[in-house]
Short mmCIF file of C-alpha atoms and ligand atoms in Angstrom, two decimals:
data_model
loop_
_atom_site.label_atom_id
_atom_site.label_comp_id
_atom_site.label_asym_id
_atom_site.label_seq_id
_atom_site.Cartn_x
_atom_site.Cartn_y
_atom_site.Cartn_z
CA UNK A 1 0.00 0.00 0.00
CA UNK A 2 1.33 3.45 -0.86
CA UNK A 3 0.66 6.82 0.76
CA UNK A 4 -2.38 8.68 -0.56
CA UNK A 5 -0.65 12.04 -0.22
CA UNK A 6 2.71 13.48 -1.22
CA UNK A 7 4.65 15.66 1.21
CA UNK A 8 5.38 19.23 0.08
CA UNK A 9 7.90 19.89 2.86
CA UNK A 10 11.50 20.56 1.82
CA UNK A 11 13.22 18.08 4.12
CA UNK A 12 12.33 14.81 2.33
CA UNK A 13 13.76 16.20 -0.91
CA UNK A 14 17.09 17.51 0.39
CA UNK A 15 19.24 14.86 -1.29
CA UNK A 16 21.45 14.68 -4.40
CA UNK A 17 19.89 16.07 -7.58
CA UNK A 18 18.13 13.43 -9.68
CA UNK A 19 19.50 12.92 -13.22
CA UNK A 20 17.98 15.45 -15.61
CA UNK A 21 18.97 14.87 -19.23
CA UNK A 22 19.79 17.55 -21.72
CA UNK A 23 16.73 19.15 -23.26
CA UNK A 24 16.47 18.32 -26.96
CA UNK A 25 14.22 20.36 -29.20
CA UNK A 26 11.82 18.13 -31.10
CA UNK A 27 10.09 20.99 -32.91
CA UNK A 28 8.31 24.28 -32.46
CA UNK A 29 5.09 26.14 -33.26
CA UNK A 30 3.67 29.65 -33.34
CA UNK A 31 0.46 31.33 -32.23
CA UNK A 32 -0.63 34.25 -34.41
CA UNK A 33 -2.30 37.60 -33.66
CA UNK A 34 -5.58 35.74 -33.02
CA UNK A 35 -3.87 32.93 -31.11
CA UNK A 36 -4.32 30.45 -33.94
CA UNK A 37 -1.86 27.54 -34.14
CA UNK A 38 0.72 27.41 -36.93
CA UNK A 39 3.19 24.58 -37.30
CA UNK A 40 6.05 26.95 -38.11
CA UNK A 41 8.55 29.44 -36.66
CA UNK A 42 6.70 32.56 -37.85
CA UNK A 43 6.68 34.10 -34.35
CA UNK A 44 10.36 33.52 -33.59
CA UNK A 45 12.11 36.77 -32.61
CA UNK A 46 15.75 37.82 -32.40
CA UNK A 47 17.32 39.67 -29.47
CA UNK A 48 18.92 43.04 -30.10
CA UNK A 49 21.10 43.47 -27.02
CA UNK A 50 19.97 46.55 -25.06
CA UNK A 51 22.13 49.13 -23.28
CA UNK A 52 22.74 48.61 -19.57
CA UNK A 53 20.71 51.75 -18.82
CA UNK A 54 18.21 51.89 -21.68
CA UNK A 55 15.47 54.09 -20.15
CA UNK A 56 12.76 52.27 -22.11
CA UNK A 57 9.36 53.81 -21.40
CA UNK A 58 7.14 50.79 -20.76
CA UNK A 59 3.96 52.88 -20.47
CA UNK A 60 4.21 53.83 -24.13
CA UNK A 61 1.21 52.42 -26.05
CA UNK A 62 -0.73 50.94 -23.12
CA UNK A 63 -3.88 52.94 -23.86
CA UNK A 64 -3.82 52.79 -27.66
CA UNK A 65 -1.53 50.05 -28.98
CA UNK A 66 -2.30 46.98 -26.83
CA UNK A 67 -4.27 43.92 -27.89
CA UNK A 68 -4.65 41.74 -24.83
CA UNK A 69 -5.10 38.00 -25.02
CA UNK A 70 -8.49 36.82 -23.75
CA UNK A 71 -7.52 35.01 -20.56
CA UNK A 72 -10.99 33.47 -20.23
CA UNK A 73 -10.18 31.20 -23.16
CA UNK A 74 -8.43 28.17 -21.67
CA UNK A 75 -6.66 26.04 -24.23
CA UNK A 76 -5.72 23.20 -21.90
CA UNK A 77 -3.03 21.24 -23.72
CA UNK A 78 -4.54 21.82 -27.16
CA UNK A 79 -1.52 23.44 -28.78
CA UNK A 80 0.94 20.69 -27.93
CA UNK A 81 -1.68 18.11 -28.90
CA UNK A 82 -1.97 19.84 -32.29
CA UNK A 83 1.81 19.73 -32.55
CA UNK A 84 1.82 16.00 -31.72
CA UNK A 85 -0.73 15.26 -34.45
CA UNK A 86 1.23 17.36 -36.94
CA UNK A 87 4.33 15.29 -36.08
CA UNK A 88 2.66 11.91 -35.70
CA UNK A 89 4.40 10.16 -38.59
CA UNK A 90 7.78 11.66 -37.68
CA UNK A 91 7.38 10.47 -34.07
CA UNK A 92 6.28 7.02 -35.32
CA UNK A 93 9.52 6.62 -37.28
CA UNK A 94 11.41 6.25 -34.02
CA UNK A 95 9.20 3.53 -32.67
CA UNK A 96 6.62 1.66 -34.68
CA UNK A 97 4.50 0.95 -31.59
CA UNK A 98 2.76 4.35 -31.33
CA UNK A 99 3.61 8.03 -31.78
CA UNK A 100 4.29 8.56 -28.07
CA UNK A 101 5.79 5.17 -27.17
CA UNK A 102 9.00 7.00 -26.20
CA UNK A 103 7.29 9.17 -23.59
CA UNK A 104 5.68 8.84 -20.16
CA UNK A 105 4.41 12.42 -19.77
CA UNK A 106 3.04 15.14 -22.06
CA UNK A 107 2.59 18.57 -20.52
CA UNK A 108 3.72 22.19 -20.66
CA UNK A 109 6.67 23.91 -19.05
CA UNK A 110 4.34 26.19 -17.03
CA UNK A 111 2.77 23.23 -15.24
CA UNK A 112 6.19 21.79 -14.39
CA UNK A 113 7.43 25.19 -13.12
CA UNK A 114 4.57 25.17 -10.59
CA UNK A 115 5.60 21.71 -9.44
CA UNK A 116 9.27 22.65 -9.10
CA UNK A 117 8.54 25.72 -6.94
CA UNK A 118 6.06 23.92 -4.63
CA UNK A 119 8.34 23.14 -1.63
CA UNK A 120 9.23 26.85 -1.39
CA UNK A 121 5.85 28.39 -2.14
CA UNK A 122 3.77 27.28 0.82
CA UNK A 123 0.93 29.66 0.02
CA UNK A 124 0.66 28.80 -3.68
CA UNK A 125 -2.24 26.54 -4.57
CA UNK A 126 -2.56 24.45 -7.71
CA UNK A 127 -4.68 21.74 -9.29
CA UNK A 128 -3.22 19.50 -11.95
CA UNK A 129 -5.50 17.21 -13.93
CA UNK A 130 -3.93 13.98 -15.17
CA UNK A 131 -5.36 11.61 -17.77
CA UNK A 132 -3.68 8.36 -18.81
CA UNK A 133 -4.27 7.55 -22.47
CA UNK A 134 -2.46 4.78 -24.36
CA UNK A 135 0.03 4.51 -21.50
CA UNK A 136 0.98 8.22 -21.59
CA UNK A 137 0.19 10.60 -18.71
CA UNK A 138 -1.11 14.00 -19.85
CA UNK A 139 -0.77 16.73 -17.20
CA UNK A 140 -3.11 19.69 -17.56
CA UNK A 141 -3.82 22.56 -15.20
CA UNK A 142 -7.18 23.54 -13.72
CA UNK A 143 -7.36 27.14 -12.54
CA UNK A 144 -8.08 27.20 -8.78
CA UNK A 145 -10.98 29.29 -7.47
CA UNK A 146 -8.58 31.68 -5.74
CA UNK A 147 -6.43 32.11 -8.87
CA UNK A 148 -9.56 32.82 -10.93
CA UNK A 149 -10.75 35.37 -8.38
CA UNK A 150 -7.34 37.01 -8.28
CA UNK A 151 -7.24 37.24 -12.08
CA UNK A 152 -10.72 38.77 -12.32
CA UNK A 153 -10.05 41.32 -9.57
CA UNK A 154 -6.68 42.67 -10.64
CA UNK A 155 -6.06 46.33 -10.00
CA UNK A 156 -5.59 48.65 -12.95
CA UNK A 157 -1.94 49.05 -12.00
CA UNK A 158 -1.45 45.26 -11.99
CA UNK A 159 -3.03 45.11 -15.47
CA UNK A 160 -0.67 47.82 -16.68
CA UNK A 161 2.29 45.97 -15.16
CA UNK A 162 1.42 42.92 -17.24
CA UNK A 163 1.56 45.12 -20.34
CA UNK A 164 4.97 46.43 -19.25
CA UNK A 165 6.38 42.88 -19.43
CA UNK A 166 5.32 42.53 -23.07
CA UNK A 167 6.39 46.07 -23.92
CA UNK A 168 9.90 45.33 -22.62
CA UNK A 169 10.05 42.41 -25.07
CA UNK A 170 9.05 44.72 -27.94
CA UNK A 171 11.91 47.12 -27.18
CA UNK A 172 14.46 44.30 -27.42
CA UNK A 173 13.17 41.94 -30.10
CA UNK A 174 13.30 42.09 -33.89
CA UNK A 175 11.14 39.94 -36.17
CA UNK A 176 13.98 39.38 -38.63
CA UNK A 177 17.54 38.28 -37.95
CA UNK A 178 18.94 41.58 -39.24
CA UNK A 179 15.98 43.70 -38.14
CA UNK A 180 15.61 46.34 -35.43
CA UNK A 181 12.94 46.46 -32.71
CA UNK A 182 9.89 48.58 -33.50
CA UNK A 183 8.60 50.18 -30.32
CA UNK A 184 5.96 52.13 -32.31
CA UNK A 185 4.06 48.94 -33.17
CA UNK A 186 1.14 47.23 -31.46
CA UNK A 187 1.77 44.88 -28.52
CA UNK A 188 -0.42 41.82 -29.06
CA UNK A 189 -0.15 39.25 -26.25
CA UNK A 190 -1.83 36.58 -28.40
CA UNK A 191 1.36 36.16 -30.40
CA UNK A 192 3.85 33.58 -29.16
CA UNK A 193 6.55 31.16 -30.23
CA UNK A 194 6.89 27.77 -28.54
CA UNK A 195 9.60 25.15 -28.43
CA UNK A 196 8.74 21.48 -27.85
CA UNK A 197 11.45 19.60 -25.99
CA UNK A 198 12.18 16.04 -24.99
CA UNK A 199 14.08 15.16 -21.83
CA UNK A 200 14.26 12.67 -18.98
CA UNK A 201 14.05 13.34 -15.24
CA UNK A 202 15.07 10.20 -13.27
CA UNK A 203 13.16 7.51 -15.20
CA UNK A 204 10.42 9.87 -16.39
CA UNK A 205 10.51 10.53 -20.14
CA UNK A 206 8.98 13.94 -20.77
CA UNK A 207 7.66 15.84 -23.79
CA UNK A 208 6.59 19.42 -23.13
CA UNK A 209 6.14 22.81 -24.76
CA UNK A 210 7.42 26.12 -23.46
CA UNK A 211 6.99 29.68 -24.67
CA UNK A 212 10.26 31.25 -25.84
CA UNK A 213 10.78 35.02 -25.92
CA UNK A 214 13.59 35.23 -28.46
CA UNK A 215 16.85 33.75 -29.68
CA UNK A 216 20.45 34.79 -30.08
CA UNK A 217 20.87 36.18 -33.60
CA UNK A 218 24.40 34.89 -34.05
CA UNK A 219 24.08 32.22 -36.77
CA UNK A 220 26.87 30.30 -34.99
CA UNK A 221 24.95 30.18 -31.72
CA UNK A 222 24.35 26.64 -30.40
CA UNK A 223 21.28 24.70 -31.51
CA UNK A 224 17.93 25.33 -29.76
CA UNK A 225 17.11 25.45 -26.91
CA UNK A 226 20.66 26.62 -26.03
CA UNK A 227 20.37 29.70 -28.29
CA UNK A 228 17.15 30.89 -26.65
CA UNK A 229 16.94 33.92 -24.36
CA UNK A 230 14.30 34.61 -21.70
CA UNK A 231 13.27 38.22 -21.04
CA UNK A 232 12.00 39.43 -17.69
CA UNK A 233 11.12 42.64 -15.91
CA UNK A 234 11.23 43.30 -12.20
CA UNK A 235 10.96 46.27 -9.86
CA UNK A 236 14.05 48.34 -9.20
CA UNK A 237 15.45 47.41 -5.76
CA UNK A 238 16.56 49.92 -3.11
CA UNK A 239 16.88 47.91 0.11
CA UNK A 240 18.54 44.66 1.24
CA UNK A 241 15.11 43.33 2.15
CA UNK A 242 13.93 43.83 -1.43
CA UNK A 243 17.05 42.15 -2.80
CA UNK A 244 16.59 39.19 -0.45
CA UNK A 245 12.94 38.77 -1.50
CA UNK A 246 13.99 38.95 -5.14
CA UNK A 247 16.52 36.13 -4.67
CA UNK A 248 14.18 33.96 -2.59
CA UNK A 249 11.08 34.18 -4.74
CA UNK A 250 11.62 35.78 -8.13
CA UNK A 251 14.94 34.11 -8.95
CA UNK A 252 13.40 30.76 -7.98
CA UNK A 253 10.62 31.22 -10.55
CA UNK A 254 12.98 32.57 -13.20
CA UNK A 255 15.44 29.73 -12.67
CA UNK A 256 12.77 26.98 -12.67
CA UNK A 257 11.14 28.29 -15.85
CA UNK A 258 14.35 28.62 -17.87
CA UNK A 259 16.16 25.59 -16.48
CA UNK A 260 13.29 23.26 -17.39
CA UNK A 261 13.37 24.22 -21.06
CA UNK A 262 17.17 24.47 -21.23
CA UNK A 263 17.23 28.24 -21.82
CA UNK A 264 20.70 29.35 -20.67
CA UNK A 265 20.31 33.13 -20.41
CA UNK A 266 17.83 35.58 -18.88
CA UNK A 267 17.93 39.28 -19.74
CA UNK A 268 16.22 41.25 -16.97
CA UNK A 269 15.07 44.85 -17.07
CA UNK A 270 14.64 46.62 -13.72
CA UNK A 271 11.86 49.19 -13.86
CA UNK A 272 10.84 52.05 -11.58
CA UNK A 273 7.26 52.92 -10.60
CA UNK A 274 6.97 55.23 -13.61
CA UNK A 275 7.57 52.32 -15.97
CA UNK A 276 11.08 53.33 -16.96
CA UNK A 277 13.65 50.54 -17.37
CA UNK A 278 16.55 51.96 -15.39
CA UNK A 279 18.97 49.03 -15.71
CA UNK A 280 19.43 45.74 -17.54
CA UNK A 281 21.28 42.70 -16.24
CA UNK A 282 21.96 39.28 -17.73
CA UNK A 283 21.64 36.15 -15.57
CA UNK A 284 23.11 32.79 -16.57
CA UNK A 285 20.42 30.26 -15.63
CA UNK A 286 23.02 27.75 -14.42
CA UNK A 287 24.56 30.34 -12.09
CA UNK A 288 21.34 31.50 -10.44
CA UNK A 289 21.41 28.86 -7.64
CA UNK A 290 24.82 30.22 -6.55
CA UNK A 291 23.34 33.70 -6.15
CA UNK A 292 20.91 32.29 -3.61
CA UNK A 293 23.48 30.22 -1.69
CA UNK A 294 23.97 31.57 1.80
CA UNK A 295 20.65 33.40 1.68
CA UNK A 296 18.71 32.95 4.93
CA UNK A 297 15.70 30.78 3.97
CA UNK A 298 17.09 30.38 0.46
CA UNK A 299 16.12 27.61 -1.98
CA UNK A 300 18.00 24.64 -3.34
CA UNK A 301 17.60 23.40 -6.92
CA UNK A 302 17.94 19.75 -5.89
CA UNK A 303 14.90 20.03 -3.59
CA UNK A 304 12.84 21.34 -6.56
CA UNK A 305 14.04 18.59 -8.91
CA UNK A 306 13.58 15.78 -6.36
CA UNK A 307 10.09 17.02 -5.54
CA UNK A 308 9.23 17.07 -9.26
CA UNK A 309 10.66 13.59 -9.80
CA UNK A 310 8.77 12.21 -6.79
CA UNK A 311 5.58 13.95 -7.89
CA UNK A 312 5.82 12.25 -11.31
CA UNK A 313 6.43 8.87 -9.59
CA UNK A 314 3.38 9.55 -7.39
CA UNK A 315 1.30 10.27 -10.52
CA UNK A 316 2.48 7.01 -12.14
CA UNK A 317 1.48 5.02 -9.03
CA UNK A 318 -1.90 6.69 -8.56
CA UNK A 319 -3.18 7.03 -12.14
CA UNK A 320 -4.17 3.48 -13.01
CA UNK A 321 -7.18 3.74 -15.32
CA UNK A 322 -6.16 4.26 -18.95
CA UNK A 323 -9.15 6.20 -20.27
CA UNK A 324 -9.34 9.59 -22.03
CA UNK A 325 -12.49 10.48 -20.07
CA UNK A 326 -11.05 9.85 -16.62
CA UNK A 327 -9.20 12.60 -14.75
CA UNK A 328 -7.18 12.25 -11.58
CA UNK A 329 -7.10 15.70 -10.00
CA UNK A 330 -3.97 16.39 -7.94
CA UNK A 331 -4.38 19.38 -5.63
CA UNK A 332 -2.04 21.40 -3.53
CA UNK A 333 -3.80 23.71 -1.06
CA UNK A 334 -1.95 26.38 0.93
CA UNK A 335 0.49 24.87 3.44
CA UNK A 336 -0.73 21.36 2.60
CA UNK A 337 0.51 18.17 0.99
CA UNK A 338 -0.58 16.98 -2.46
CA UNK A 339 -3.85 15.00 -2.45
CA UNK A 340 -5.97 13.60 -5.30
CA UNK A 341 -9.53 12.80 -6.35
CA UNK A 342 -10.85 10.79 -9.33
CA UNK A 343 -13.43 12.12 -11.83
CA UNK A 344 -15.15 10.19 -14.61
CA UNK A 345 -16.78 12.01 -17.55
CA UNK A 346 -16.59 15.31 -15.67
CA UNK A 347 -15.92 18.89 -16.72
CA UNK A 348 -12.25 18.22 -15.84
CA UNK A 349 -11.86 15.93 -18.89
CA UNK A 350 -9.53 17.72 -21.27
CA UNK A 351 -8.35 15.41 -24.06
CA UNK A 352 -10.37 16.61 -27.07
CA UNK A 353 -12.28 14.08 -29.21
CA UNK A 354 -10.34 15.17 -32.31
CA UNK A 355 -7.13 14.15 -30.58
CA UNK A 356 -8.38 10.87 -29.13
CA UNK A 357 -9.85 9.85 -32.49
CA UNK A 358 -6.72 10.62 -34.50
CA UNK A 359 -4.45 8.87 -31.98
CA UNK A 360 -6.64 5.73 -31.74
P1 A3P B 401 7.44 39.89 -16.89
O1 A3P B 401 8.73 39.83 -17.60
O2 A3P B 401 7.25 41.20 -16.25
O3 A3P B 401 7.21 38.74 -15.97
P2 A3P B 401 7.34 35.52 -19.58
O4 A3P B 401 8.35 36.30 -18.83
O5 A3P B 401 6.97 34.25 -18.93
O6 A3P B 401 7.82 35.36 -20.99
O7 A3P B 401 6.01 36.37 -19.65
C1 A3P B 401 6.01 37.63 -20.30
C2 A3P B 401 5.06 38.58 -19.64
O8 A3P B 401 3.75 38.04 -19.63
C3 A3P B 401 5.38 38.86 -18.18
O9 A3P B 401 6.34 39.84 -18.08
C4 A3P B 401 4.03 39.31 -17.66
O10 A3P B 401 3.82 40.66 -17.97
C5 A3P B 401 3.07 38.47 -18.47
N1 A3P B 401 2.67 37.29 -17.72
C6 A3P B 401 3.41 36.18 -17.54
N2 A3P B 401 2.74 35.28 -16.79
C7 A3P B 401 1.58 35.82 -16.48
C8 A3P B 401 0.45 35.39 -15.73
N3 A3P B 401 0.39 34.21 -15.14
N4 A3P B 401 -0.58 36.23 -15.63
C9 A3P B 401 -0.54 37.41 -16.23
N5 A3P B 401 0.48 37.86 -16.95
C10 A3P B 401 1.53 37.10 -17.08
MG1 MG B 402 7.65 34.69 -22.59
MG1 MG B 403 9.77 36.48 -20.50
#
């Protein structure tokens, strides 16, 4: 008999890092101005390295040149499922058994980031819906009631801050390899470029998608995902307390997100309350854990990776029924361990009929 819950404390996971294989890009896709799927690289952008003190005005265009993605439209795992169908015959070449015979899990980087951060984010709640279909575990996310409430009751200044993140990207990215950024254009948060990577964590073979901000424009840069660059904004820091909070919480999220996909570099813009980017700093993803070492109540990457590996083992033990209409819902409530419930033919079911039919 196995435990029906999974501990979210740090202590059980403070052991050597589990093996995590190199991330290998299997393909990519783009979402256009209306968030439609395209099996191409049309949304790939190229970084134009900014000055260290660029003074970008992030407020520019918020009122008149912003098309905001409709966050009420939840796509579940649809985009990676579309990518899988588009690559079915290519995937089958590797193993004749079935397109996904090489994989245990299909998910997105965002869902895994939440898992990685769990032992250090006691207050963060999540619900992950898992369906086993043809031996593969699909991990989707269900928005919690508190997250939904938080999203629908954002302040105007929070909304504008979200725009600032996208505007920073526009100041630094060009659409063409030899192009220049166009900060007079529209910011449309529907548009995105995604990489699909394969890797292995312990004995868990993973296939997941992750949104990529831009790439190094040097044609001799290493192959994806090693040529990709993550862009971030954060508040300018004035006190040691602010710097400590930044290392404990923000660097954890930034590290987890980029490390999972194998993105080696993060370019961060520090902004003041007026939306001016006052400084820019580059972080090497691999070096971020060292910046947190010695921090009182700091975080350890091996705890995150062991928790993720053990969570995936827990999912494999718990999710027995192989049925596209059955969902095992794994929940993490504030300051609690991971628990699960089982749902048949419920509103949690997320594998679309078009996918199930074409894979059967
Ligand atoms: P920041 O750089 O300020 O975080 P990402 O950095 O993951 O590529 O995301 C780009 C921007 O999208 C973020 O900029 C933020 O503005 C917005 N964003 C990211 N995650 C979000 C979320 N969960 N809810 C709302 N906006 C989000
Ligand atoms: Mg992004
Ligand atoms: Mg970013």
